[in-house]
mmCIF file of N, CA and C in Angstrom:
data_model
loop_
_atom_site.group_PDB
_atom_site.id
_atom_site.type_symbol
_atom_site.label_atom_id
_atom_site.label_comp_id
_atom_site.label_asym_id
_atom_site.label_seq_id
_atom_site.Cartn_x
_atom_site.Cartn_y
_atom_site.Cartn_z
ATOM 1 N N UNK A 25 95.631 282.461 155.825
ATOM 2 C CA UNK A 25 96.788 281.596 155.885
ATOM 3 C C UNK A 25 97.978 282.371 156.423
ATOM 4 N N UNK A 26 98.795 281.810 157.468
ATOM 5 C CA UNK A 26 99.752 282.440 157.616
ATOM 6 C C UNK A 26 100.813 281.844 157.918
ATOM 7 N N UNK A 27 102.031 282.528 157.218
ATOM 8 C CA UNK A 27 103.331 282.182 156.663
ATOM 9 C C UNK A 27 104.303 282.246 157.838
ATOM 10 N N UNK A 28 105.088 281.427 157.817
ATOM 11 C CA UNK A 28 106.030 281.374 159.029
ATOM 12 C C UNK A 28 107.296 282.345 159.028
ATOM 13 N N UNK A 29 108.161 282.885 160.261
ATOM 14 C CA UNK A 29 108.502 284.229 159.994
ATOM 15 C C UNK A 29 110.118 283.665 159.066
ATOM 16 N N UNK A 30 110.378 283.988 158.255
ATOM 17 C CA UNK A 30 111.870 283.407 157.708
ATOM 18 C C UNK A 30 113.196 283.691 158.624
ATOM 19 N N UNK A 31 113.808 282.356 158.897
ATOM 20 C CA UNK A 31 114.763 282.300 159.893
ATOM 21 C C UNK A 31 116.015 282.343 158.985
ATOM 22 N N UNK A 32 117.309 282.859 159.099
ATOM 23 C CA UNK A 32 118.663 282.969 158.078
ATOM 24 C C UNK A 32 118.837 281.511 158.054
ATOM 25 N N UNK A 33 119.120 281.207 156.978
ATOM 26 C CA UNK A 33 119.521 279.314 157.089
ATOM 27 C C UNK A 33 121.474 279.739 157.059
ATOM 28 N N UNK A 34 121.774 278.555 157.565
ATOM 29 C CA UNK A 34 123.663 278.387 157.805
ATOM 30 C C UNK A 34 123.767 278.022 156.365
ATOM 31 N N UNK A 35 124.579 278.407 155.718
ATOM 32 C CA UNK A 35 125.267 278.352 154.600
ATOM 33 C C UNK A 35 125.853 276.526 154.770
ATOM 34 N N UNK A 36 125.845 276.198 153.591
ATOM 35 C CA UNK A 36 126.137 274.902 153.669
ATOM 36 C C UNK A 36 127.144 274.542 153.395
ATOM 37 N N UNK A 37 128.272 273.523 153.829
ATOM 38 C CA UNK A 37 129.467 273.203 153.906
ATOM 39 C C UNK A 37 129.971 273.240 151.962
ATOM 40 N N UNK A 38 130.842 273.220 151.925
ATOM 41 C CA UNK A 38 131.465 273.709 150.554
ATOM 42 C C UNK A 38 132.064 272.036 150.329
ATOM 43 N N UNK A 39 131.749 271.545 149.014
ATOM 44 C CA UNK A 39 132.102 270.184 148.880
ATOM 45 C C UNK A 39 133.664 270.374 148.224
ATOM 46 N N UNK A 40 134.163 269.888 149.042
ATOM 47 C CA UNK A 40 136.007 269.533 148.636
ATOM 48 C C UNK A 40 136.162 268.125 147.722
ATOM 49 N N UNK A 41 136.841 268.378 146.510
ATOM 50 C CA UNK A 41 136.942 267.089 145.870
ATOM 51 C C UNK A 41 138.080 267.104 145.631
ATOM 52 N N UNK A 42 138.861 267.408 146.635
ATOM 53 C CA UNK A 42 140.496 267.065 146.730
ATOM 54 C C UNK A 42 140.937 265.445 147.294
ATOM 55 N N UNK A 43 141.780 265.054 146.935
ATOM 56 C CA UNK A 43 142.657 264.089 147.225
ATOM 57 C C UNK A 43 142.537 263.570 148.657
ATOM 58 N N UNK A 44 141.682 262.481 149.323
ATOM 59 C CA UNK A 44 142.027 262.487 150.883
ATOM 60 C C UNK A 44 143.206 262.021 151.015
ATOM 61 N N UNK A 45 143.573 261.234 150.163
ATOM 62 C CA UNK A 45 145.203 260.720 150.869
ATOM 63 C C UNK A 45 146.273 261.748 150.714
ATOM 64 N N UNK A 46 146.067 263.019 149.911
ATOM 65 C CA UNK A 46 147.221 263.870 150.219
ATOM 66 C C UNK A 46 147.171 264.554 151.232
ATOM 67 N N UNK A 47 145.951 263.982 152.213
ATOM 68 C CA UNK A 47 146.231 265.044 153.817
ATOM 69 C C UNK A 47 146.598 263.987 154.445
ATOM 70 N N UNK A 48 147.249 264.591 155.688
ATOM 71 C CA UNK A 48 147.870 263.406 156.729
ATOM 72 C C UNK A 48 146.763 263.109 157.777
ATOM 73 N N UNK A 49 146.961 261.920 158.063
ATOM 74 C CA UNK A 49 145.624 261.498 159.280
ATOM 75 C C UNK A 49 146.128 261.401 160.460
ATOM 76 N N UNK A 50 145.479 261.543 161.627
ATOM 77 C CA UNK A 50 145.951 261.492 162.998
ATOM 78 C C UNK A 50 146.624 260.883 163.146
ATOM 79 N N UNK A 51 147.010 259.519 162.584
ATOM 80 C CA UNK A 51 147.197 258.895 163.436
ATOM 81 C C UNK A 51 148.942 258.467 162.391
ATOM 82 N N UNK A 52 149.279 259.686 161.651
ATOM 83 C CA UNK A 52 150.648 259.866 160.569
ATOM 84 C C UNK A 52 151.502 260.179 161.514
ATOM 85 N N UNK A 53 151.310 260.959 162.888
ATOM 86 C CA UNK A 53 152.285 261.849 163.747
ATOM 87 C C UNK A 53 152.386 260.950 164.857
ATOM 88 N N UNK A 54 153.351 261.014 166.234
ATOM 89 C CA UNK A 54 153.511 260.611 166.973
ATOM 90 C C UNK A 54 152.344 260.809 167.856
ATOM 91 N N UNK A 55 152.030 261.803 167.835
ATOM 92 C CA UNK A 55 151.114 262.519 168.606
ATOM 93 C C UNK A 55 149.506 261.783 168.204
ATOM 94 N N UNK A 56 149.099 261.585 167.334
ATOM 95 C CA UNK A 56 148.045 260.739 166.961
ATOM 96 C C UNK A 56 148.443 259.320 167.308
ATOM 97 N N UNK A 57 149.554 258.512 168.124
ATOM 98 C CA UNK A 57 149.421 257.053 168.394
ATOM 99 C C UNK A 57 149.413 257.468 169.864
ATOM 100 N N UNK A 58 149.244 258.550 170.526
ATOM 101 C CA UNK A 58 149.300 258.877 172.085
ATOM 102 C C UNK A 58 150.494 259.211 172.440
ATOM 103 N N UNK A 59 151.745 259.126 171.601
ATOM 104 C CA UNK A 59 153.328 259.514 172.461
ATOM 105 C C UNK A 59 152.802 261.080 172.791
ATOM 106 N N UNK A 60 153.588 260.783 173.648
ATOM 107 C CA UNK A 60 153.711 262.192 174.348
ATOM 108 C C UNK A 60 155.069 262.863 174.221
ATOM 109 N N UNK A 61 155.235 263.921 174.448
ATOM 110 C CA UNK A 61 156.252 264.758 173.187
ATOM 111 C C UNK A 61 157.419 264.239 174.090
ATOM 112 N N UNK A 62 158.526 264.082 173.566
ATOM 113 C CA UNK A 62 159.705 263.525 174.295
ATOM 114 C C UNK A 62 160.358 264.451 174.886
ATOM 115 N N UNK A 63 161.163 264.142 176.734
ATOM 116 C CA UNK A 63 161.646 264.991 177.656
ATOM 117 C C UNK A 63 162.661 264.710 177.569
ATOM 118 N N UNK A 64 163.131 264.578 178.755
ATOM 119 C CA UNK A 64 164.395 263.926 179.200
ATOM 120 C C UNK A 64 164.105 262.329 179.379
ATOM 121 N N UNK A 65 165.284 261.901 179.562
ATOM 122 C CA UNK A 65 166.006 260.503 179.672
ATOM 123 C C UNK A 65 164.862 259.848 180.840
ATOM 124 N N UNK A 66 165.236 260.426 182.018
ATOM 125 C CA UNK A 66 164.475 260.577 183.251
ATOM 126 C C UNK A 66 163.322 260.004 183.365
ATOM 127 N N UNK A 67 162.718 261.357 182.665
ATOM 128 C CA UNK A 67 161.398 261.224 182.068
ATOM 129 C C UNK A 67 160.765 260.101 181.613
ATOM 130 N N UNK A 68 161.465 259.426 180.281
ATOM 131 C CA UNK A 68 161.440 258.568 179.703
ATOM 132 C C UNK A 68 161.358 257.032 180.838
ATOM 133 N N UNK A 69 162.621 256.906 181.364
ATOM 134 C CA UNK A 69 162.853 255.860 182.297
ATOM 135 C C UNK A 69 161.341 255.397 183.556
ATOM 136 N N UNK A 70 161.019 256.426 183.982
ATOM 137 C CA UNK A 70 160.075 256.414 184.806
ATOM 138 C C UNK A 70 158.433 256.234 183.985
ATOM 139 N N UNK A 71 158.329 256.590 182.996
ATOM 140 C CA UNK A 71 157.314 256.497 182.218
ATOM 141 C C UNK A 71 157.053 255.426 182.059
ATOM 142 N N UNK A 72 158.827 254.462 181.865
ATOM 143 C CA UNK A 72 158.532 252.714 181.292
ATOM 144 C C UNK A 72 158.233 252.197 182.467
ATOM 145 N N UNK A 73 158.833 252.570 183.589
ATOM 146 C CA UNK A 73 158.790 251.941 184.479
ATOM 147 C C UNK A 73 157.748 251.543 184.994
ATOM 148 N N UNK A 74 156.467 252.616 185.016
ATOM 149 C CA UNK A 74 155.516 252.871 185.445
ATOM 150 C C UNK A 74 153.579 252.281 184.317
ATOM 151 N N UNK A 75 154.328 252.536 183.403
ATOM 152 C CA UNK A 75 153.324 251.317 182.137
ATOM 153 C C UNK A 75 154.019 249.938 181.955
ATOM 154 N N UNK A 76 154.781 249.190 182.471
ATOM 155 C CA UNK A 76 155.622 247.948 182.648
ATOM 156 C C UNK A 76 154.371 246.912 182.992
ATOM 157 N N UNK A 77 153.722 246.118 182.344
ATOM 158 C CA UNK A 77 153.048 245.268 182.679
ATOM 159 C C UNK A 77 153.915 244.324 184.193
ATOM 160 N N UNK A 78 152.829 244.122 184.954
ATOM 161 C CA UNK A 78 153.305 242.994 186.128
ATOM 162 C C UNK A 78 154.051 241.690 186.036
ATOM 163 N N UNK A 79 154.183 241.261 184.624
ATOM 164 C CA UNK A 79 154.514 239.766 184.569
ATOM 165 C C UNK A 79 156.041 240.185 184.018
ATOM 166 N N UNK A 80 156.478 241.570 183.958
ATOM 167 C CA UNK A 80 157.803 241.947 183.423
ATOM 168 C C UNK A 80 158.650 242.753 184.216
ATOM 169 N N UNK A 81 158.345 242.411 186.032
ATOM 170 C CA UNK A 81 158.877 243.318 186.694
ATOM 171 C C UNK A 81 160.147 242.004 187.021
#
């Protein structure tokens, strides 16, 4: 009979039984609804201008 050669197994994730609602979720920050970090005015103006649906020009 022969035994198979022993491979290191990955250590297994550590169970957390903390609080999920005391961490913040993606989608708590600006940055988790897609804004993009704020520039200038400029910036801003041309951004609207440019995601402006067609029926609002």
């Amino acid at each position: 009979m022969s035994t198979a050669p022993e491979q290191p197994r990955e250590p297994r994730p550590a169970l957390v039984f903390d609080d999920p609602l005391d961490q913040p979720a993606s989608d708590d920050t600006d940055r988790g609804w897609g804004e993009r970090p704020s520039g200038d005015s400029a910036a801003d103006l041309r951004r609207f201008l440019d995601e402006k649906p067609p029926h609002h020009i």
